[in-house]
PDB file of C-alpha atoms in Angstrom:
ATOM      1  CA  UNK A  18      -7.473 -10.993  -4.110  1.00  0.00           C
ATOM      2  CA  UNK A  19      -8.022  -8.038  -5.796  1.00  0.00           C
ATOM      3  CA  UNK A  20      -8.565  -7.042  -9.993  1.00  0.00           C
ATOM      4  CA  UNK A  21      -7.641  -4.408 -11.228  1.00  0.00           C
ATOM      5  CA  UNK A  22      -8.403  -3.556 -14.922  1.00  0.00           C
ATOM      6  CA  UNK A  23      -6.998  -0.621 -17.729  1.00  0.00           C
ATOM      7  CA  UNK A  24     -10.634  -1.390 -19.325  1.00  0.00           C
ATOM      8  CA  UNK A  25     -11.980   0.866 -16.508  1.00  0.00           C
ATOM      9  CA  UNK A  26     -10.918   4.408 -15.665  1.00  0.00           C
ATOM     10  CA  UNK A  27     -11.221   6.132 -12.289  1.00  0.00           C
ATOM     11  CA  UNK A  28     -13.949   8.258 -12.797  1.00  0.00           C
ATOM     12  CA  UNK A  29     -16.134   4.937 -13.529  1.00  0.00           C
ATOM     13  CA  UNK A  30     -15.214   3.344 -10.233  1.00  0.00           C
ATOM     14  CA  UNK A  31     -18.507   4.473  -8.547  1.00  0.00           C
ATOM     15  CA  UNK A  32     -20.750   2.960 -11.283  1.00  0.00           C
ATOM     16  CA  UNK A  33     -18.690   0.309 -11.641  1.00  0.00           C
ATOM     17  CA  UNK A  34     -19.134  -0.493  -7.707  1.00  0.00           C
ATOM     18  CA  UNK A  35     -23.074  -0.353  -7.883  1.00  0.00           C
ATOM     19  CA  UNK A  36     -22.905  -3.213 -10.644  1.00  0.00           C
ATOM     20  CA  UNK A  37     -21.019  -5.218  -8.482  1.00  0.00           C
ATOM     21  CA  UNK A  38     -23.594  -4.671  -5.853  1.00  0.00           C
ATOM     22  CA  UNK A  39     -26.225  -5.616  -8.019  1.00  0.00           C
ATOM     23  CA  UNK A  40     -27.768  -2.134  -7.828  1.00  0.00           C
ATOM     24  CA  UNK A  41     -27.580  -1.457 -11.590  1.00  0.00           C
ATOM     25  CA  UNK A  42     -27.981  -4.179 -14.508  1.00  0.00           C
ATOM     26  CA  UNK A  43     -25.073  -4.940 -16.992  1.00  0.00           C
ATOM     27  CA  UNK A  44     -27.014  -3.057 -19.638  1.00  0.00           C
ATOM     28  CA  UNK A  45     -26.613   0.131 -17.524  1.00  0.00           C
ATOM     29  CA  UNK A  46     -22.985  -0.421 -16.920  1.00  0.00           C
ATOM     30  CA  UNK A  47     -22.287  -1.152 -20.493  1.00  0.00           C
ATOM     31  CA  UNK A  48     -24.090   2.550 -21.522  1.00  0.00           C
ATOM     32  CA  UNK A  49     -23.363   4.438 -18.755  1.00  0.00           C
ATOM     33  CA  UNK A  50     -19.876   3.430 -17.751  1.00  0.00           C
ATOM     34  CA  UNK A  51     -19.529   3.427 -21.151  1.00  0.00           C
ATOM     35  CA  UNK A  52     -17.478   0.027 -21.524  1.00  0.00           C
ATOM     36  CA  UNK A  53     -14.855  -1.308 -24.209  1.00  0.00           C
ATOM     37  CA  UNK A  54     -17.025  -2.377 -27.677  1.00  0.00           C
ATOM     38  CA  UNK A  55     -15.503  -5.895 -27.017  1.00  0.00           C
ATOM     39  CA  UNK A  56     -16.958  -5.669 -23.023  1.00  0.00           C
ATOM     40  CA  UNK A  57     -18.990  -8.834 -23.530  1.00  0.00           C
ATOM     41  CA  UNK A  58     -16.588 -11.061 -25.834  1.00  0.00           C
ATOM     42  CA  UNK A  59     -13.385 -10.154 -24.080  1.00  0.00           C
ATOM     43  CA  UNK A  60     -13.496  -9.158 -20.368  1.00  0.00           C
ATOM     44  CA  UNK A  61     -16.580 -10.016 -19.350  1.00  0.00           C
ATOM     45  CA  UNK A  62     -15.842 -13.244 -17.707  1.00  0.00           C
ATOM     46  CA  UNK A  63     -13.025 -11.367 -15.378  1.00  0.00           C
ATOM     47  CA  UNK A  64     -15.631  -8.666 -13.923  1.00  0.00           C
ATOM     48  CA  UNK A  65     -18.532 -12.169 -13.647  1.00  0.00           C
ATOM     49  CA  UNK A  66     -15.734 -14.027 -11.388  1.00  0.00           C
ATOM     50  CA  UNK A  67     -15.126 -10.751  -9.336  1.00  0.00           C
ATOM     51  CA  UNK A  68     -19.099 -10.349  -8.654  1.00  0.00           C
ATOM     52  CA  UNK A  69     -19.664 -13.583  -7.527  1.00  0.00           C
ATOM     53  CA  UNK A  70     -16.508 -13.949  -5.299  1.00  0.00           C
ATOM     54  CA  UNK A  71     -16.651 -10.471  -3.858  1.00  0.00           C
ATOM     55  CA  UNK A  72     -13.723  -9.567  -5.099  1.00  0.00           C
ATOM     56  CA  UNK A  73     -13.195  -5.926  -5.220  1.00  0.00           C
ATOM     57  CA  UNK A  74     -12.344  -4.092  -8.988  1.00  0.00           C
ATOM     58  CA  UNK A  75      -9.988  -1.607  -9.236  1.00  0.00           C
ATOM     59  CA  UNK A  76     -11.037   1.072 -11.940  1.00  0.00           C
ATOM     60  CA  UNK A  77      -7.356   1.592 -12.641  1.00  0.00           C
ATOM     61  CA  UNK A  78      -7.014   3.951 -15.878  1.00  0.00           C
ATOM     62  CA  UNK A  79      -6.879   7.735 -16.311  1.00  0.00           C
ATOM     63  CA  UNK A  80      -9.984   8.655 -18.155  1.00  0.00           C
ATOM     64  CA  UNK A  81      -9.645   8.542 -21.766  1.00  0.00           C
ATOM     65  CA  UNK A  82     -10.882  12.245 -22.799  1.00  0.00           C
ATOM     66  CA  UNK A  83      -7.655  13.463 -20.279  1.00  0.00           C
ATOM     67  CA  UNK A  84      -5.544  11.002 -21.674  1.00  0.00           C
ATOM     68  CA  UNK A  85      -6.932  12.664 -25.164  1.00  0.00           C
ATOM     69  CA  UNK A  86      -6.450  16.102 -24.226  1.00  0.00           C
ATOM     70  CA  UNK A  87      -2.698  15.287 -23.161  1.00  0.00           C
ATOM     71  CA  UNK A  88      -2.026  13.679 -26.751  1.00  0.00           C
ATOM     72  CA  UNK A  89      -2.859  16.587 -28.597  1.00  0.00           C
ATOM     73  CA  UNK A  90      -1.249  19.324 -26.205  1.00  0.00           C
ATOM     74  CA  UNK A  91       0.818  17.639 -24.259  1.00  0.00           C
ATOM     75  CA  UNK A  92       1.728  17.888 -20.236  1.00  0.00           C
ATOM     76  CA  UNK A  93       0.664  21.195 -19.591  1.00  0.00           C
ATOM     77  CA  UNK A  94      -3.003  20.350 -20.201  1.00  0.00           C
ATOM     78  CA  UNK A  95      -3.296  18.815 -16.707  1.00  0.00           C
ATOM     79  CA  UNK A  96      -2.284  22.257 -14.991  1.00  0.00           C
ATOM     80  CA  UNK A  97      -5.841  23.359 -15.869  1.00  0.00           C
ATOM     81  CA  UNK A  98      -7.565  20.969 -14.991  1.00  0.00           C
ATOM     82  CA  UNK A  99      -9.373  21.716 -11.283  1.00  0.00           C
ATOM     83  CA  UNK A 100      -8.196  19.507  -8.472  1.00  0.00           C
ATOM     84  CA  UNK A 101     -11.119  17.071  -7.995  1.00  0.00           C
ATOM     85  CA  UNK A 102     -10.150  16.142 -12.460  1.00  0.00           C
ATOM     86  CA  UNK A 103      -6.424  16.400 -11.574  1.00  0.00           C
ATOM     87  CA  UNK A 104      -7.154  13.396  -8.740  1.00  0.00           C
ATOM     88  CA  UNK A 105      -8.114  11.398 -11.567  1.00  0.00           C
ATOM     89  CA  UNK A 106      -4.372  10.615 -12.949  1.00  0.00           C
ATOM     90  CA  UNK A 107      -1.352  10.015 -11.375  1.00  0.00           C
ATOM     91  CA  UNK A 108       0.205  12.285  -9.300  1.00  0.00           C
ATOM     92  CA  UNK A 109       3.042  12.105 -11.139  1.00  0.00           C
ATOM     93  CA  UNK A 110       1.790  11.791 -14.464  1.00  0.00           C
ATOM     94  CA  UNK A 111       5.141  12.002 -16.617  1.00  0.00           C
ATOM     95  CA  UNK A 112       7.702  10.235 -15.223  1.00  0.00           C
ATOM     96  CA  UNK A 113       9.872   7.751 -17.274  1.00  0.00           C
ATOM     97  CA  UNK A 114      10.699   4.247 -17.400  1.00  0.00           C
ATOM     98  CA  UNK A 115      14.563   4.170 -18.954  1.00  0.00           C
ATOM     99  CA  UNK A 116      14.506   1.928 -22.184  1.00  0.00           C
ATOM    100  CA  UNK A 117      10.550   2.727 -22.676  1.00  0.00           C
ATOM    101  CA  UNK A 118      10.863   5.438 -24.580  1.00  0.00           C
ATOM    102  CA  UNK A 119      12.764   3.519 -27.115  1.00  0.00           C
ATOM    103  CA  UNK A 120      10.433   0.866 -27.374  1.00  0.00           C
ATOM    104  CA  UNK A 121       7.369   3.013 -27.906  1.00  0.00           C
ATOM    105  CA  UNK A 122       9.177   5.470 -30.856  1.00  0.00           C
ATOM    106  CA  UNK A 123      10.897   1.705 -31.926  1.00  0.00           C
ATOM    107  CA  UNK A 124       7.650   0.508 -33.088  1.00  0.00           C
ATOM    108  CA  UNK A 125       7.075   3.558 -34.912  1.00  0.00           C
ATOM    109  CA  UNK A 126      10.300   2.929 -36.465  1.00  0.00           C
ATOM    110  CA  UNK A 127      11.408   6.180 -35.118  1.00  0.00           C
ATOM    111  CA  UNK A 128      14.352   7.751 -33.053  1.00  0.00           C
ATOM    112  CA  UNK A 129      16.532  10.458 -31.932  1.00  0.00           C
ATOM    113  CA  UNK A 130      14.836  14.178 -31.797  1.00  0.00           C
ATOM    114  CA  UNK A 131      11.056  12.808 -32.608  1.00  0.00           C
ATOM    115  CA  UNK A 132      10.867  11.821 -28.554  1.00  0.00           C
ATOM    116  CA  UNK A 133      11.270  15.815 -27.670  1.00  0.00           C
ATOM    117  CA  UNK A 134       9.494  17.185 -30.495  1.00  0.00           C
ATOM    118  CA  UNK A 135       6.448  17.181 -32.562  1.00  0.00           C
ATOM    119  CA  UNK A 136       2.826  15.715 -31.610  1.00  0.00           C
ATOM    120  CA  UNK A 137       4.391  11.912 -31.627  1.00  0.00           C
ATOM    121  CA  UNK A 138       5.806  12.924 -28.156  1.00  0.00           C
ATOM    122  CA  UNK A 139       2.962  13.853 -26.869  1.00  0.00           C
ATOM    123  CA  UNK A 140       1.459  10.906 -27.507  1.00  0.00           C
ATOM    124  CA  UNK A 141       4.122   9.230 -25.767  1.00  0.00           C
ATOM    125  CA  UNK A 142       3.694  11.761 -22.578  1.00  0.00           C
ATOM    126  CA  UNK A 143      -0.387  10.149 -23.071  1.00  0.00           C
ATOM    127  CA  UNK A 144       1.088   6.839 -22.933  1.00  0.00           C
ATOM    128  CA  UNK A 145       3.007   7.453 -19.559  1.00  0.00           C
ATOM    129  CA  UNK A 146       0.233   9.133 -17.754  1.00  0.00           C
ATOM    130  CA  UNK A 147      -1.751   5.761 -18.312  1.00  0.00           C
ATOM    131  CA  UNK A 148       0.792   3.402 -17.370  1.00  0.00           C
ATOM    132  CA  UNK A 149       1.583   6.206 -14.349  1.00  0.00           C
ATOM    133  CA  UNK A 150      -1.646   5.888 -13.114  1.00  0.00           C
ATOM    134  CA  UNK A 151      -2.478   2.033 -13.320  1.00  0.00           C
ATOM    135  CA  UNK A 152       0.625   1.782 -11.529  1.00  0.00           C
ATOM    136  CA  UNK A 153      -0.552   4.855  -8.705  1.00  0.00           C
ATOM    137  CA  UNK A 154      -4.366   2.648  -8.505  1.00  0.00           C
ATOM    138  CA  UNK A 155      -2.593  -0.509  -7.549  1.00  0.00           C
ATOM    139  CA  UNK A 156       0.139   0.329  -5.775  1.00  0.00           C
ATOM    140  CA  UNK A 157      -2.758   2.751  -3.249  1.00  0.00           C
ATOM    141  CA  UNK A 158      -4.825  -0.554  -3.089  1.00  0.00           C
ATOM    142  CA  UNK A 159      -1.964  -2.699  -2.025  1.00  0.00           C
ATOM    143  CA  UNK A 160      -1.482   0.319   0.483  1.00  0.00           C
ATOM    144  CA  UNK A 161      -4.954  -0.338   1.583  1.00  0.00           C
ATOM    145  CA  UNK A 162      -4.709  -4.246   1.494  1.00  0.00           C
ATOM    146  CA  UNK A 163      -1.432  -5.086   2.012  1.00  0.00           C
ATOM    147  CA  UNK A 164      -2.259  -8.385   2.511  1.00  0.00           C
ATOM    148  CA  UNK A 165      -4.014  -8.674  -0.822  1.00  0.00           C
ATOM    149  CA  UNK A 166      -2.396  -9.813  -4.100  1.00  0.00           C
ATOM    150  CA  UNK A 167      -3.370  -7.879  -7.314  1.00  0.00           C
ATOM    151  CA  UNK A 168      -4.157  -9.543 -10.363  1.00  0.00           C
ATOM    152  CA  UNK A 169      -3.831  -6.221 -13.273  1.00  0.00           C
ATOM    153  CA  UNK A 170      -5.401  -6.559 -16.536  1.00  0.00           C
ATOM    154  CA  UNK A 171      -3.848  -4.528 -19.618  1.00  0.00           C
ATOM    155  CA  UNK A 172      -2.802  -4.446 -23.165  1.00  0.00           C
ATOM    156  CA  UNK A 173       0.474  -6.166 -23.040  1.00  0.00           C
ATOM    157  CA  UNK A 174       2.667  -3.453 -24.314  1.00  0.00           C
ATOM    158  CA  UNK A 175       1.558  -1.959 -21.025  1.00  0.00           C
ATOM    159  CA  UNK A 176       3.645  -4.538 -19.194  1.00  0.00           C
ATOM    160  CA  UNK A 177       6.177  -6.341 -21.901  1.00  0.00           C
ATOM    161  CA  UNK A 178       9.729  -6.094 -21.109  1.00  0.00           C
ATOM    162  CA  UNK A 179       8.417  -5.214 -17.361  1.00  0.00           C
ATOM    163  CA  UNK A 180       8.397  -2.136 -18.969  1.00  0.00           C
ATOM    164  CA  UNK A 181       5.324   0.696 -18.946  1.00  0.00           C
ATOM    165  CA  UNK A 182       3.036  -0.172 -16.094  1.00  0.00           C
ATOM    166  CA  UNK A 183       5.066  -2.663 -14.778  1.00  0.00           C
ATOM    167  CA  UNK A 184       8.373  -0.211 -14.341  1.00  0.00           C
ATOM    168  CA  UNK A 185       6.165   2.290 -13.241  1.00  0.00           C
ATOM    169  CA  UNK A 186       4.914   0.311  -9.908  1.00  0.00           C
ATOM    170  CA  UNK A 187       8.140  -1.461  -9.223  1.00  0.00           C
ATOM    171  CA  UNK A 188       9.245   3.012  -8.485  1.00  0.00           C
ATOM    172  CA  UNK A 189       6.586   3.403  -6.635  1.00  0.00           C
ATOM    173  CA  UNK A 190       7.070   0.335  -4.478  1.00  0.00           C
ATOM    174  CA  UNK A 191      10.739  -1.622  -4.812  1.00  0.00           C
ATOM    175  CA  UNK A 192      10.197  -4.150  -2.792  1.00  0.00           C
ATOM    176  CA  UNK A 193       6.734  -5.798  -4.684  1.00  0.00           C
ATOM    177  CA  UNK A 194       6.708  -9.341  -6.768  1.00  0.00           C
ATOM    178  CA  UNK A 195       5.555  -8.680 -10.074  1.00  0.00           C
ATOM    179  CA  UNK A 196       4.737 -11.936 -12.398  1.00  0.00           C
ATOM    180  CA  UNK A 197       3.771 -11.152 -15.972  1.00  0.00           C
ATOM    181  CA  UNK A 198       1.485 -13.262 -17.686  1.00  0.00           C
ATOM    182  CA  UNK A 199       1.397 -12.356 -21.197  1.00  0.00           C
ATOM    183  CA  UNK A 200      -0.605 -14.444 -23.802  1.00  0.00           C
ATOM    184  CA  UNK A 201       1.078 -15.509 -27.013  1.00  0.00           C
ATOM    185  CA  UNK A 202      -0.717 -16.919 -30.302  1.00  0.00           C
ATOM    186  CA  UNK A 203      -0.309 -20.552 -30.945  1.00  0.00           C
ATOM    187  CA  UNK A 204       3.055 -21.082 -33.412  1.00  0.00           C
ATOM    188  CA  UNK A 205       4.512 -17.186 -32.173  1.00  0.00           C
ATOM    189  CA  UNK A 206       6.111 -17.885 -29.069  1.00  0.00           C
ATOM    190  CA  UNK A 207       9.784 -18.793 -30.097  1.00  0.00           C
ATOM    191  CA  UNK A 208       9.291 -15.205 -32.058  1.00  0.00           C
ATOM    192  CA  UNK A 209       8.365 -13.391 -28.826  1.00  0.00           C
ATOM    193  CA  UNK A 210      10.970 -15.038 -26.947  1.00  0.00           C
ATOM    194  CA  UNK A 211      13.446 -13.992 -28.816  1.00  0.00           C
ATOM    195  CA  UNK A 212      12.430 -10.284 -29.005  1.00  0.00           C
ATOM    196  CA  UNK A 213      11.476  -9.858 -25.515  1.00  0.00           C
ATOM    197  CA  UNK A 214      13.212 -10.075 -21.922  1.00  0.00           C
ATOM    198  CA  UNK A 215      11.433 -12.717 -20.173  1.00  0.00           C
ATOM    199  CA  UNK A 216      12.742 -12.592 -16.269  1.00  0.00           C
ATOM    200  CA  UNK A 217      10.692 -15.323 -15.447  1.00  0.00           C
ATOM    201  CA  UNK A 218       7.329 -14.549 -16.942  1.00  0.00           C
ATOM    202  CA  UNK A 219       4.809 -16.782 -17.905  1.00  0.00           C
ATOM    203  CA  UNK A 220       3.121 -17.054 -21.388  1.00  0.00           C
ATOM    204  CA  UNK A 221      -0.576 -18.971 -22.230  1.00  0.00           C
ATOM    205  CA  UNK A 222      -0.928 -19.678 -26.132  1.00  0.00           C
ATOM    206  CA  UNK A 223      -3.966 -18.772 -28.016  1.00  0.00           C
ATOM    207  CA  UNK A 224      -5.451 -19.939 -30.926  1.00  0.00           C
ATOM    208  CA  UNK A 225      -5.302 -17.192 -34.008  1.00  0.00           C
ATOM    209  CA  UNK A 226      -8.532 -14.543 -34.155  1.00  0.00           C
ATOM    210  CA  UNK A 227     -10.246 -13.874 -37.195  1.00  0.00           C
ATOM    211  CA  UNK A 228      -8.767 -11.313 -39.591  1.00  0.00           C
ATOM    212  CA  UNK A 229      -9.954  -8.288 -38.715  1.00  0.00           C
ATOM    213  CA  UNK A 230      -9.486  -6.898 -42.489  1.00  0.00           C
ATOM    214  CA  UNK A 231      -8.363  -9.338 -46.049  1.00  0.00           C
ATOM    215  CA  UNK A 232      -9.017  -5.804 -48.042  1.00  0.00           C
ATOM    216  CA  UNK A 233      -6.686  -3.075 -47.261  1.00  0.00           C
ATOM    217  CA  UNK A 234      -8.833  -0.988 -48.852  1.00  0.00           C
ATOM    218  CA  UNK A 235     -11.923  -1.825 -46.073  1.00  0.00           C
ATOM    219  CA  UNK A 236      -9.199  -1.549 -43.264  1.00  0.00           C
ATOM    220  CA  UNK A 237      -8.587   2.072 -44.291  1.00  0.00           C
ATOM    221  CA  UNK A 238     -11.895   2.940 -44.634  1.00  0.00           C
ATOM    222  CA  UNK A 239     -12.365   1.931 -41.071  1.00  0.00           C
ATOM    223  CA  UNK A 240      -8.999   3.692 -39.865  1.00  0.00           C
ATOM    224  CA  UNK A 241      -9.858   6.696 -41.217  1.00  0.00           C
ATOM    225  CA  UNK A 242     -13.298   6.779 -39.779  1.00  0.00           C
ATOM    226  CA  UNK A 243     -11.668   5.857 -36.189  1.00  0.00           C
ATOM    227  CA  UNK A 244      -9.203   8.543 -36.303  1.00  0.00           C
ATOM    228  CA  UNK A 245     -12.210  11.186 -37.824  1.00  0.00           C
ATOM    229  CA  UNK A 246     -14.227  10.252 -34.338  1.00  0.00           C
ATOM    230  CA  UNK A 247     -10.981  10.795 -32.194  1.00  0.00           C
ATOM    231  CA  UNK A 248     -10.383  13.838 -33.773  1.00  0.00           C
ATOM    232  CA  UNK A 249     -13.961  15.348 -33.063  1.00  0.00           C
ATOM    233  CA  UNK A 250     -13.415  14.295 -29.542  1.00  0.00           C
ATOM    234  CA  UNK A 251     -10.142  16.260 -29.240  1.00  0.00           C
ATOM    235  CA  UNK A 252     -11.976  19.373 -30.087  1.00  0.00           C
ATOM    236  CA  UNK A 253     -13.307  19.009 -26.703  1.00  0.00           C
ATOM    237  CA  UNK A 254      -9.371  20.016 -25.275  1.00  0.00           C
ATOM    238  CA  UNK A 255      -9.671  23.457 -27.059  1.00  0.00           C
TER     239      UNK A 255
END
């Protein structure tokens, strides 16, 4: 058995392997890798199980300050990139899944010329070169264990509809068995049934999470302070 996680990007695989050696402390990992903010609370457990079974961890994602860069100028940003940073998303970055595209700009609430224009479909082209290359990471460690089944972890609009990732690995390799296990909260699930094609998926129910905001007026604050730190980052793409 193998995991394979969207929490960890490619070019954290080698620091990533030395923790599950015990050659570094979780401290380090968290710091250096650098994690998720919610490492501890929410995936945690997952990478625990894998060290103490010997389980292998696939670092799966493309790194985030690529995945940036693409956002703001869109495809083109990976032809400069030298080949040893290229390696580090999928080889083909950009290619669609049919019916995704109109889920992602469908949440938006948008449609028609918005997916070939304007800095909204760049964002989408982002999108596809993450689910492009967690699809590429698990379909080359299948390659190398083809005995071994695969257990991916991701946000679940990454695999809903057996779009995104999911549609993405089932190009790359026809013939695989893909189960999606998506969780649900408790009193929701006749609402996502309805809305979503299940093809004999598998749901677990969770209780409700705190509010992360009652005041609207804290959430924005805290938006706006999230979006000033991504756009100082994408500075970095100039």
């Amino acid at each position: 058995m193998i995991l394979s996680m969207e929490q960890f990007e490619r070019d954290q695989q080698e620091i990533l392997d030395l923790y599950l050696d015990n050659k570094i402390g979780e401290r380090h990992l968290i710091t250096k890798a650098p994690t998720w903010n919610n490492y501890k609370a929410s995936y945690r457990p997952l990478v625990e199980y894998a060290k103490q079974h010997k389980m292998p961890v696939i670092a799966a994602n493309a790194p985030g300050d690529i995945i940036r860069c693409i956002g703001k100028t869109g495809s083109k940003y990976l032809d400069k990139l030298p080949a040893k940073k290229r390696q580090l998303v999928a080889a083909e970055a950009f290619i669609d899944v049919d019916g995704y595209s109109d889920k992602f700009f469908g949440v938006m609430g948008l449609t028609g010329h918005v997916k070939t224009t304007s800095r909204l479909y760049q964002s989408y082209q982002a999108q596809l070169a993450r689910d492009n290359t967690m699809a590429e990471s698990i379909n080359q460690a299948l390659k190398q264990s083809p005995n071994a089944q695969v257990i991916h972890l991701n946000g679940s609009f990454h695999s809903a509809d057996h779009l995104g990732t999911v549609g993405a690995l089932k190009r790359l390799n026809p013939a695989i068995n893909v189960v999606v296990i998506t969780p649900v909260h408790t009193g929701q699930l006749v609402d996502y049934k309805k809305k979503h094609q299940l093809k004999n998926d598998y749901f677990y129910l969770l209780n409700q999470q705190p509010k992360d905001f009652v005041s609207v007026k804290n959430m924005k604050v805290a938006h706006k302070a999230m979006f000033a730190k991504s756009a100082e980052k994408a500075k970095l793409c100039e």
